[in-house]
Amino acid sequence: MRVQFVFGKESKLKVLENAQMEELQSGSYRVTVTVYPMETELFVEGEANGYTSNIRAQPLSEDYLRDMAKQDNQFVKLETAALYNVVGDNAPTDAMVKACVQTGLKFVDFAFPPDQKSLQIGSLLKMKVLPWERPCMFLSDANAEQVRLFRNGVHPANIDEGDLGDSWLTGAMACLAEFPDKIRDLFRHPENVEEGKKERANGIYRVTFNKNGWWMNVIVDDYLPVAGGRPKFGRSKGDPAELWVAILQKAYAKVFGGYGFIIAGDPLHALQDLSGFPCSSFDNAFVESTINETYELFEHLLQYTSTGYQLVFTTPTREAIMSARGAAACGSPAAAEVSFTKANLLLGHTYAVLKVGYFPQTNLRLLQFRNPWSTSKSDWNGPWNKRDPNWKKFAEIANYFNFDEEDDGTFYMEWPDVQDYFVGCGVCFLQHPVYDYRCRGTFFQNVPTTCLEISVRRPIILNLMLSQEDKRGTDKAENSPIMISVAHGCGQVSPMRVDLNSGFDNDHPTPEFTFLQSRDVSMFYEFLPQFSPYLVVPRAMSTYPSLPYTMGLLSPAEIGTDASDVRVAFRALAPENRVFDNYQNFNCETVATETEFQAKSPNQFFPDIYVGTILQTSNQ
């Protein structure tokens, strides 16, 4: 903060400490001082004959940030040495956590240390040197006593994305924040609430992600990159003592190896990593509907939102702004950017859909969006804005959306306007309640070590998922093409015939062999007793000699107990089986295979882990 006062002539003043004074031609005195965050500067003393002031915020200089980083690094070294003295070299993280809780030492994450490397790695551009501080260091003493993960309730509008450039991740956070309990569940301690409180008192935080299809609990310390007395990157809007946004972002950065690795990405990937539920992208279908002015995609979206799935739309980046249909009419990127500004939409951002409606009497297709990114009003300037008289004219439409003319953080757009301003969309298939099962395997020369043999005693729809290792944070140039095939023998174990395969849309499996060069694929499938047993075969067309994978199974009913209507066994096919050459009919000769798997019921926050040849969670 640059503070400047001009005192009237005949003032009798003495400048103090770092303040500087100069006498002006008029005989008045100009006194200037720079005040840095969390610092107090003495200014002047004496008698003033009137004054005017000019106080202006200025960006922190790189020299200042570098000096602060050096000072903070000394503090980090002291805490690191103290922890080393207790746990020794190469101690596992769990042992370090236990030692900190027992001794009262503050936790320092050796695996993701608070240093410049954790910022820089993964970034194509040179990152500014930033100091790392705990909340007790960048907050006042009074505010430090109020530090909590959650203080103001979880809401999309409480997220400030900061300056990292990871709007894909913060956008996914905002979408999941439409379901506050799901955000809170990410931070639940795997054992109990009391253990979580003890750990947080020592600067230890846990976040649960679904990484590569497998549930994992990530431990981080509470050192954060800061500037100006607050976290530099993701943070809670207006409350520096609320930490969930910053801690979630840090834990996600740790998963991939550094903040630089999460600077750009697909919001649907982040949404699946946070929620564990499959996501489907409709970017290509959206472009096609925009060009051909068709409504098939809209009908799907209407169905999905009525089912409770989460829809998301994305605006173009600044570099790709002319890909938006509405930008073409603007004539230039600069004019198009002005159009987005007037519409109150940020480029390169994700917007959650709250409700979709179709009104045949007026042939109106209308969508309600959340706008958590606006710095002023949330509304937009086109048809069906909050001031549009149509809201009073059409009571049925207003009632359907529970319309509120006040700024409640939402806006409404007709489908043609959506096609003008957005360039892609997708859906996260959130399901409530659900039993969640995951098993691990490896493709060797594209032959999977583990398939799923599924038998049911009643008709049931299961959600199948297949995930490979995320290329983010690795040296993989691209994803391998993968697919799920479901086969049955009309009640016979062998031979079998491939019935359906995963495709572009989780909700619409296809009879075609559709390998997608995607991180994840998924499909809903209805299993019937008369066609049991089924064989679920993970497929790959990879150039890697080995490719780890995870199969996911989401079920509305519990699996693995005596009372279960669904039985799952882990089986392996011979490498020479015809199904791996894309034959629809094949002999299903399998052998049992032992597999590690996770099981999570609707009331669990972290799964139990088992090893076996069948999916069994109770003694039988």
XYZ file of C-alpha atoms in Angstrom:
620
model
C 0.000 0.000 0.000
C 1.462 3.376 -1.040
C 0.423 6.064 1.447
C 0.968 9.716 0.531
C -0.098 12.826 2.480
C 0.407 16.458 1.488
C 0.515 18.714 4.577
C -0.103 22.475 4.415
C 2.766 24.919 4.649
C 3.803 26.011 8.112
C 3.254 22.413 9.260
C 5.881 21.382 11.790
C 6.612 17.710 11.146
C 9.211 15.055 11.731
C 9.148 11.945 9.537
C 9.561 8.601 11.275
C 11.373 5.418 10.269
C 10.791 4.596 6.572
C 8.656 7.619 5.653
C 10.135 10.126 3.196
C 9.317 13.868 3.076
C 9.937 16.509 0.418
C 9.089 20.209 0.428
C 7.035 21.363 -2.564
C 7.308 24.722 -4.349
C 4.091 25.818 -2.670
C 5.710 25.419 0.730
C 3.634 22.353 1.576
C 5.161 19.002 2.474
C 4.613 15.636 0.752
C 5.230 12.576 2.917
C 5.255 9.070 1.412
C 5.607 5.595 2.880
C 5.038 2.058 1.589
C 3.176 -0.291 3.923
C 3.506 -4.014 3.271
C 0.904 -6.633 4.284
C 0.736 -7.421 8.008
C 3.184 -4.593 8.749
C 2.756 -1.254 10.539
C 4.764 1.836 9.635
C 5.269 4.914 11.789
C 4.570 7.995 9.665
C 5.047 11.512 11.092
C 4.823 13.397 14.343
C 4.359 17.089 15.051
C 1.767 19.732 14.132
C -0.084 19.588 10.806
C -1.629 22.620 9.125
C -4.248 20.651 7.174
C -3.602 17.811 4.734
C -4.820 15.843 1.718
C -4.270 12.108 1.291
C -3.722 9.647 -1.532
C -3.686 5.973 -0.561
C -3.231 3.488 -3.377
C -2.827 -0.296 -3.509
C 0.174 -1.456 -5.507
C 1.275 -4.910 -6.634
C 3.950 -6.462 -4.487
C 7.362 -6.337 -6.114
C 9.211 -9.519 -6.997
C 12.075 -8.401 -4.763
C 9.719 -8.127 -1.796
C 8.198 -11.559 -2.464
C 11.668 -13.062 -2.850
C 12.788 -11.576 0.471
C 9.654 -12.850 2.210
C 10.215 -16.297 0.716
C 13.756 -16.366 2.139
C 12.519 -15.375 5.593
C 9.733 -17.956 5.563
C 12.076 -20.646 4.276
C 14.194 -20.267 7.408
C 11.111 -20.951 9.507
C 10.248 -23.991 7.366
C 13.780 -25.341 7.849
C 13.502 -25.053 11.627
C 10.181 -26.926 11.687
C 11.516 -29.533 9.270
C 14.594 -30.141 11.421
C 12.471 -30.498 14.554
C 10.325 -33.128 12.842
C 13.374 -34.944 11.450
C 14.796 -35.216 14.966
C 11.671 -37.072 16.065
C 10.889 -39.349 13.094
C 14.294 -39.722 11.415
C 14.946 -40.150 7.710
C 12.514 -41.777 5.281
C 9.655 -42.007 7.764
C 6.299 -42.765 6.090
C 3.748 -39.974 6.166
C 1.438 -41.861 8.534
C 4.270 -42.193 11.057
C 5.015 -38.477 10.784
C 1.355 -37.647 11.349
C 1.228 -39.865 14.426
C 4.404 -38.293 15.816
C 3.074 -34.761 15.318
C -0.180 -35.556 17.110
C 1.685 -37.168 20.022
C 4.353 -34.477 20.442
C 2.457 -31.361 19.360
C 4.954 -30.616 16.578
C 3.664 -28.857 13.489
C 3.520 -31.141 10.449
C 5.697 -30.381 7.421
C 4.950 -32.455 4.332
C 8.305 -33.796 3.123
C 6.626 -35.381 0.076
C 5.251 -32.019 -1.110
C 7.472 -29.453 0.589
C 6.590 -25.758 0.879
C 9.187 -24.526 -1.601
C 9.475 -23.059 -5.089
C 9.865 -26.464 -6.739
C 6.342 -27.439 -5.659
C 5.114 -24.333 -7.488
C 7.279 -24.465 -10.593
C 7.247 -28.135 -11.567
C 4.823 -28.779 -14.406
C 4.552 -25.147 -15.509
C 5.738 -24.144 -18.978
C 6.267 -20.573 -17.761
C 8.515 -19.376 -14.966
C 6.480 -18.953 -11.797
C 7.033 -16.016 -9.465
C 8.899 -16.802 -6.280
C 6.303 -16.842 -3.506
C 6.577 -17.157 0.266
C 4.900 -20.150 1.928
C 3.104 -19.462 5.199
C 0.753 -21.174 7.593
C -2.511 -19.330 8.374
C -1.069 -18.322 11.759
C 1.690 -16.512 9.856
C -0.330 -14.554 7.283
C -3.314 -13.790 9.534
C -3.555 -11.504 12.534
C -3.543 -13.222 15.918
C -7.284 -12.651 16.308
C -8.097 -14.112 12.890
C -5.647 -16.994 13.321
C -7.686 -18.183 16.301
C -10.741 -18.393 14.018
C -9.145 -20.587 11.323
C -11.453 -23.395 10.204
C -11.909 -25.543 7.121
C -15.510 -24.311 6.897
C -16.783 -21.067 8.409
C -19.419 -19.661 6.065
C -21.062 -22.779 4.707
C -20.200 -24.361 1.376
C -21.504 -22.356 -1.575
C -20.229 -21.894 -5.149
C -20.134 -18.119 -4.677
C -17.668 -18.479 -1.783
C -14.844 -19.610 -4.091
C -12.181 -17.126 -5.167
C -10.043 -18.775 -7.842
C -6.976 -16.605 -7.197
C -4.150 -16.192 -9.700
C -2.991 -19.697 -10.657
C -5.037 -20.138 -13.843
C -6.759 -23.385 -12.831
C -10.327 -22.294 -13.551
C -11.063 -25.861 -14.688
C -10.424 -27.080 -11.124
C -12.102 -24.206 -9.279
C -14.997 -24.547 -11.742
C -15.347 -28.212 -10.776
C -15.214 -27.209 -7.092
C -18.030 -24.717 -7.691
C -20.114 -27.346 -9.494
C -19.692 -29.867 -6.682
C -20.416 -27.123 -4.135
C -24.010 -27.238 -5.422
C -24.042 -30.338 -3.176
C -22.363 -28.986 0.009
C -22.193 -32.339 1.787
C -20.107 -33.771 -1.036
C -17.507 -31.047 -0.510
C -17.510 -31.650 3.246
C -17.162 -35.404 2.712
C -13.857 -34.847 0.902
C -12.330 -33.706 4.205
C -13.727 -36.431 6.496
C -11.132 -38.346 8.468
C -11.021 -42.043 7.441
C -11.261 -43.134 11.088
C -13.240 -40.621 13.156
C -13.991 -36.947 13.733
C -11.829 -36.615 16.854
C -8.704 -37.821 15.060
C -9.352 -35.231 12.384
C -9.530 -32.440 14.965
C -6.268 -33.542 16.584
C -4.494 -33.628 13.234
C -5.747 -30.231 12.078
C -4.502 -28.691 15.337
C -1.011 -29.697 14.177
C -1.381 -28.396 10.634
C -2.400 -31.759 9.113
C -5.221 -31.914 6.566
C -6.672 -34.864 4.662
C -8.545 -34.788 1.347
C -10.077 -37.818 -0.381
C -9.891 -38.004 -4.183
C -10.736 -40.610 -6.784
C -7.383 -40.812 -8.597
C -7.213 -43.037 -11.681
C -10.502 -44.594 -10.542
C -9.124 -45.565 -7.098
C -10.087 -43.814 -3.852
C -7.072 -42.284 -2.109
C -6.592 -40.136 0.981
C -4.093 -37.309 0.473
C -2.318 -35.699 3.440
C -0.947 -32.146 3.243
C 0.343 -29.534 5.665
C -1.210 -26.060 5.909
C 1.656 -24.116 4.333
C 0.187 -22.114 1.436
C 1.717 -19.885 -1.265
C 0.791 -16.354 -0.173
C 1.000 -12.734 -1.276
C -0.510 -9.682 0.331
C -1.523 -11.432 3.528
C -3.690 -14.102 1.902
C -3.338 -17.246 -0.243
C -2.136 -16.348 -3.725
C -4.131 -19.045 -5.492
C -7.481 -20.648 -4.616
C -9.105 -19.262 -1.463
C -12.428 -18.568 0.186
C -13.958 -15.330 -1.000
C -13.882 -12.611 1.637
C -12.715 -14.843 4.502
C -8.992 -15.642 4.768
C -9.664 -17.744 7.880
C -11.682 -20.319 5.885
C -9.319 -22.864 4.345
C -11.235 -25.530 2.423
C -10.678 -24.047 -1.046
C -6.928 -23.530 -0.563
C -6.375 -26.930 1.082
C -8.391 -28.752 -1.596
C -6.401 -27.046 -4.344
C -3.087 -27.836 -2.626
C -3.968 -31.504 -2.146
C -4.993 -31.772 -5.802
C -1.699 -30.175 -6.847
C 0.154 -32.725 -4.694
C -1.646 -35.600 -6.428
C -0.096 -34.558 -9.748
C 3.270 -33.404 -8.401
C 3.022 -29.610 -8.332
C 0.881 -26.505 -8.780
C 2.285 -26.085 -12.291
C 0.674 -29.359 -13.354
C -2.864 -28.102 -12.616
C -2.752 -24.806 -14.507
C -5.039 -25.986 -17.342
C -7.359 -28.938 -17.814
C -10.806 -30.414 -18.366
C -13.360 -29.528 -15.654
C -15.080 -32.895 -16.169
C -11.846 -34.685 -15.232
C -11.606 -32.666 -12.026
C -15.292 -33.227 -11.279
C -14.849 -36.995 -11.601
C -11.712 -36.898 -9.430
C -13.594 -34.992 -6.720
C -16.880 -36.899 -6.830
C -15.926 -40.375 -8.038
C -18.890 -40.349 -10.425
C -18.466 -40.828 -14.184
C -18.636 -37.815 -16.471
C -19.411 -37.576 -20.180
C -18.380 -34.770 -22.498
C -20.839 -33.516 -25.094
C -18.498 -30.979 -26.680
C -18.756 -32.533 -30.146
C -22.516 -32.964 -29.885
C -22.824 -29.351 -28.728
C -20.861 -28.055 -31.724
C -22.980 -30.207 -34.041
C -26.215 -28.928 -32.492
C -24.933 -25.368 -32.838
C -24.093 -25.759 -36.513
C -27.239 -27.681 -37.464
C -29.552 -25.915 -34.978
C -30.931 -29.232 -33.712
C -32.542 -30.032 -30.366
C -31.608 -33.670 -29.717
C -28.845 -32.704 -27.294
C -31.177 -30.330 -25.472
C -33.655 -33.179 -24.941
C -30.892 -35.291 -23.375
C -29.846 -32.423 -21.108
C -33.456 -31.861 -20.047
C -33.695 -35.525 -19.085
C -30.374 -35.492 -17.228
C -31.177 -32.460 -15.098
C -34.571 -33.929 -14.164
C -32.746 -37.085 -13.012
C -30.497 -35.048 -10.732
C -27.286 -35.234 -12.745
C -25.031 -32.166 -12.788
C -24.710 -30.331 -16.121
C -21.791 -28.004 -16.825
C -21.075 -25.601 -19.699
C -17.800 -23.932 -20.653
C -17.048 -20.614 -22.323
C -14.205 -20.317 -24.856
C -10.734 -19.272 -23.805
C -9.451 -15.908 -24.993
C -7.299 -17.658 -27.604
C -10.278 -19.644 -28.941
C -12.955 -16.990 -28.558
C -13.849 -17.008 -32.257
C -14.944 -20.652 -31.935
C -18.108 -19.436 -30.197
C -20.984 -19.057 -32.645
C -21.907 -15.622 -31.347
C -18.343 -14.367 -31.762
C -18.536 -14.716 -35.546
C -21.139 -11.953 -35.715
C -18.819 -9.632 -33.770
C -16.248 -9.588 -36.547
C -13.085 -9.631 -34.418
C -11.727 -11.200 -31.219
C -11.650 -7.794 -29.511
C -15.304 -7.112 -30.322
C -16.244 -10.636 -29.259
C -14.504 -10.134 -25.924
C -16.532 -6.966 -25.371
C -19.675 -8.988 -26.073
C -18.763 -11.527 -23.381
C -17.985 -8.734 -20.919
C -21.393 -7.151 -21.520
C -23.012 -10.563 -21.071
C -21.191 -10.837 -17.710
C -19.521 -14.103 -18.724
C -15.843 -14.829 -18.086
C -13.798 -16.489 -20.798
C -12.403 -19.951 -20.108
C -14.739 -20.658 -17.197
C -17.169 -23.351 -16.139
C -20.823 -22.704 -15.299
C -23.127 -25.180 -13.576
C -26.700 -25.637 -14.786
C -29.315 -25.606 -12.038
C -32.427 -26.330 -14.074
C -33.572 -26.881 -17.661
C -37.099 -26.275 -18.923
C -39.046 -26.740 -22.152
C -42.381 -24.966 -22.611
C -44.159 -26.238 -25.751
C -46.855 -23.541 -25.754
C -44.196 -20.932 -26.527
C -41.579 -23.367 -27.913
C -39.188 -21.972 -25.297
C -36.063 -23.837 -24.197
C -34.590 -22.136 -21.139
C -31.629 -22.946 -18.867
C -30.814 -21.574 -15.419
C -27.085 -21.152 -14.686
C -25.072 -20.405 -11.589
C -22.640 -17.495 -11.983
C -20.126 -17.653 -9.118
C -17.428 -15.740 -10.997
C -18.980 -12.323 -11.429
C -17.414 -9.448 -9.521
C -20.535 -7.321 -9.903
C -23.969 -8.613 -10.859
C -24.697 -12.221 -11.800
C -27.309 -11.516 -14.457
C -26.686 -11.197 -18.162
C -27.910 -8.599 -20.656
C -29.970 -10.694 -23.081
C -33.503 -12.158 -23.253
C -34.866 -13.542 -19.992
C -32.561 -11.438 -17.836
C -33.908 -10.554 -14.400
C -35.500 -7.344 -15.743
C -37.245 -8.991 -18.696
C -41.042 -8.370 -18.560
C -41.598 -11.943 -19.795
C -41.166 -13.172 -16.219
C -44.362 -11.372 -15.240
C -46.086 -12.231 -18.493
C -45.525 -16.002 -18.239
C -46.300 -17.070 -14.673
C -45.925 -20.778 -15.485
C -42.300 -20.295 -16.509
C -41.534 -18.116 -13.478
C -43.077 -20.695 -11.140
C -41.197 -23.577 -12.773
C -37.865 -21.900 -12.042
C -38.945 -20.356 -8.709
C -37.897 -17.077 -10.282
C -36.480 -14.373 -8.008
C -35.822 -10.973 -9.540
C -33.163 -10.253 -6.917
C -29.541 -11.062 -7.697
C -29.315 -14.601 -6.317
C -26.191 -15.558 -8.239
C -28.039 -17.088 -11.187
C -28.996 -16.129 -14.727
C -31.221 -17.552 -17.459
C -30.513 -18.152 -21.150
C -32.529 -19.444 -24.067
C -30.989 -22.390 -25.887
C -29.947 -20.347 -28.985
C -28.126 -17.870 -26.726
C -26.415 -20.752 -24.933
C -25.208 -21.940 -28.337
C -23.865 -18.450 -29.066
C -21.816 -17.966 -25.900
C -20.712 -21.454 -24.843
C -18.501 -23.903 -26.721
C -18.936 -27.156 -24.815
C -20.876 -29.011 -22.154
C -20.919 -32.224 -20.183
C -22.639 -34.091 -17.401
C -21.538 -35.651 -14.122
C -23.733 -38.673 -13.355
C -24.200 -38.097 -9.626
C -26.195 -40.924 -8.035
C -27.852 -41.074 -4.603
C -27.556 -43.378 -2.760
C -24.936 -45.649 -4.280
C -22.673 -48.526 -3.278
C -19.216 -47.952 -4.729
C -16.800 -50.764 -5.670
C -13.366 -50.525 -7.352
C -10.916 -53.235 -8.417
C -7.425 -52.982 -9.846
C -5.893 -54.743 -12.813
C -3.240 -54.413 -15.487
C -3.322 -54.801 -19.248
C -0.364 -56.902 -20.428
C -0.092 -56.561 -24.200
C -3.732 -55.330 -24.028
C -4.933 -58.447 -22.188
C -6.561 -57.590 -18.819
C -5.640 -59.461 -15.663
C -9.136 -59.030 -14.217
C -12.622 -59.221 -15.736
C -15.902 -59.144 -13.810
C -18.270 -62.117 -13.882
C -21.640 -60.767 -12.745
C -24.771 -62.747 -11.878
C -28.026 -61.177 -10.661
C -31.179 -62.513 -9.032
C -33.307 -59.548 -10.113
C -33.095 -56.917 -12.865
C -30.709 -54.165 -11.850
C -28.953 -51.264 -13.584
C -25.280 -50.939 -12.700
C -22.853 -48.212 -13.709
C -19.566 -49.627 -15.023
C -16.362 -47.567 -15.242
C -12.867 -48.110 -16.609
C -10.001 -45.726 -15.810
C -6.361 -45.651 -16.850
C -3.539 -43.609 -15.357
C -4.011 -39.866 -15.862
C -1.314 -38.539 -18.194
C -1.187 -35.280 -16.196
C 2.023 -35.159 -14.209
C 3.559 -38.071 -16.172
C 5.629 -38.442 -19.330
C 2.709 -40.009 -21.222
C 2.020 -38.051 -24.405
C -1.543 -39.297 -24.827
C -4.157 -41.648 -23.430
C -4.461 -45.187 -24.754
C -7.777 -46.086 -26.454
C -9.947 -48.034 -23.985
C -13.438 -49.578 -23.895
C -15.758 -51.706 -21.731
C -17.535 -54.719 -23.261
C -20.440 -56.555 -21.607
C -21.134 -60.087 -22.843
C -23.524 -62.884 -21.875
C -24.473 -66.361 -23.064
C -28.260 -66.105 -22.609
C -27.940 -67.955 -19.332
C -24.999 -70.158 -20.355
C -21.437 -69.726 -19.125
C -20.021 -70.350 -22.605
C -20.049 -69.417 -25.416
C -20.804 -65.740 -24.932
C -21.667 -62.836 -27.209
C -20.738 -59.187 -26.698
C -24.005 -57.346 -26.161
C -23.029 -53.695 -25.641
C -19.909 -51.558 -25.301
C -19.094 -48.230 -23.734
C -19.275 -45.235 -26.061
C -19.167 -41.460 -25.991
C -22.036 -41.224 -23.488
C -22.274 -43.088 -20.191
C -26.042 -43.272 -20.638
C -26.032 -44.707 -24.169
C -23.855 -47.827 -24.606
C -23.428 -49.056 -28.163
C -23.256 -52.432 -29.971
C -20.261 -51.086 -31.911
C -16.701 -51.652 -30.711
C -15.897 -48.053 -29.744
C -12.419 -47.513 -28.341
C -12.024 -43.981 -26.989
C -8.695 -42.252 -26.479
C -9.913 -41.094 -23.106
C -8.765 -41.214 -19.503
C -12.048 -42.825 -18.439
C -14.971 -44.581 -20.105
C -18.233 -45.690 -18.517
C -21.655 -47.151 -19.263
C -24.981 -47.912 -17.630
C -26.107 -51.491 -18.214
C -29.194 -53.416 -17.125
C -28.347 -56.912 -15.898
C -31.130 -59.556 -16.064
C -31.373 -62.893 -14.192
C -32.242 -64.917 -17.307
C -29.045 -63.813 -19.073
C -26.726 -64.358 -16.097
C -23.823 -64.833 -15.813
C -22.375 -61.824 -17.622
C -18.735 -61.066 -18.302
C -17.538 -57.454 -18.147
C -14.319 -57.210 -20.166
C -12.031 -54.155 -19.925
C -10.365 -53.493 -23.291
C -7.379 -51.462 -24.461
C -5.473 -50.717 -27.662
C -2.246 -49.580 -26.070
C 1.342 -49.414 -27.289
C 2.567 -49.862 -23.715
C 3.622 -53.391 -22.703
C 1.711 -52.903 -19.452
C -1.080 -50.474 -18.611
C -2.593 -50.370 -15.093
C -6.343 -49.855 -14.902
C -9.184 -49.633 -12.402
C -12.679 -51.011 -12.910
C -15.493 -49.236 -11.075
C -18.933 -50.583 -10.243
C -21.678 -48.305 -8.896
C -24.760 -50.116 -7.639
C -28.072 -49.028 -6.072
C -27.924 -52.200 -3.935
C -25.216 -53.696 -1.753
C -22.937 -56.351 -3.242
C -20.815 -58.863 -1.368
C -23.125 -60.195 1.351
C -25.325 -63.307 1.699
C -28.415 -61.212 1.025
C -27.034 -59.539 -2.096
C -28.937 -59.947 -5.346
C -25.718 -59.301 -7.260
C -22.697 -61.601 -7.254
C -19.351 -60.482 -8.689
C -16.361 -62.773 -9.259
C -12.934 -61.779 -10.532
C -11.979 -63.835 -13.598
C -9.196 -63.888 -16.174
C -9.370 -64.774 -19.871
C -6.584 -66.417 -21.853
C -4.536 -64.004 -24.024
C -5.526 -65.852 -27.199
C -9.261 -65.420 -26.589
C -11.098 -64.174 -29.697
C -12.778 -61.345 -27.798
C -9.438 -59.493 -27.799
C -9.543 -59.540 -31.600
C -12.965 -57.836 -31.529
C -14.991 -60.963 -32.293
C -18.529 -60.616 -30.992
C -18.851 -64.339 -30.192
C -16.222 -66.085 -28.097
C -15.696 -69.052 -25.804
C -15.804 -67.844 -22.223
C -13.172 -70.006 -20.582
C -11.968 -68.162 -17.492
C -9.986 -68.820 -14.331
C -10.334 -67.208 -10.916
C -7.905 -64.388 -10.185
C -7.093 -62.716 -6.884
C -7.678 -58.971 -6.962
C -7.409 -55.999 -4.621
C -10.697 -54.110 -4.384
C -12.380 -51.265 -2.506
C -15.948 -51.204 -1.169
C -17.751 -48.091 0.043
C -21.352 -47.939 1.246
C -23.474 -44.751 1.046
C -22.741 -43.893 4.692
C -18.962 -44.375 4.403
C -16.560 -41.537 3.660
C -13.617 -43.789 2.781
C -13.723 -47.357 1.431
C -12.644 -50.600 3.044
C -9.953 -52.487 1.131
C -10.032 -56.245 0.494
C -8.216 -58.907 -1.519
C -10.025 -61.916 -2.964
C -11.310 -63.827 -5.969
C -14.882 -62.641 -5.423
C -16.336 -59.316 -4.367
C -17.153 -60.280 -0.796
C -17.368 -57.829 2.112
C -18.721 -60.130 4.851
C -17.798 -63.569 6.164
C -19.887 -66.232 4.466
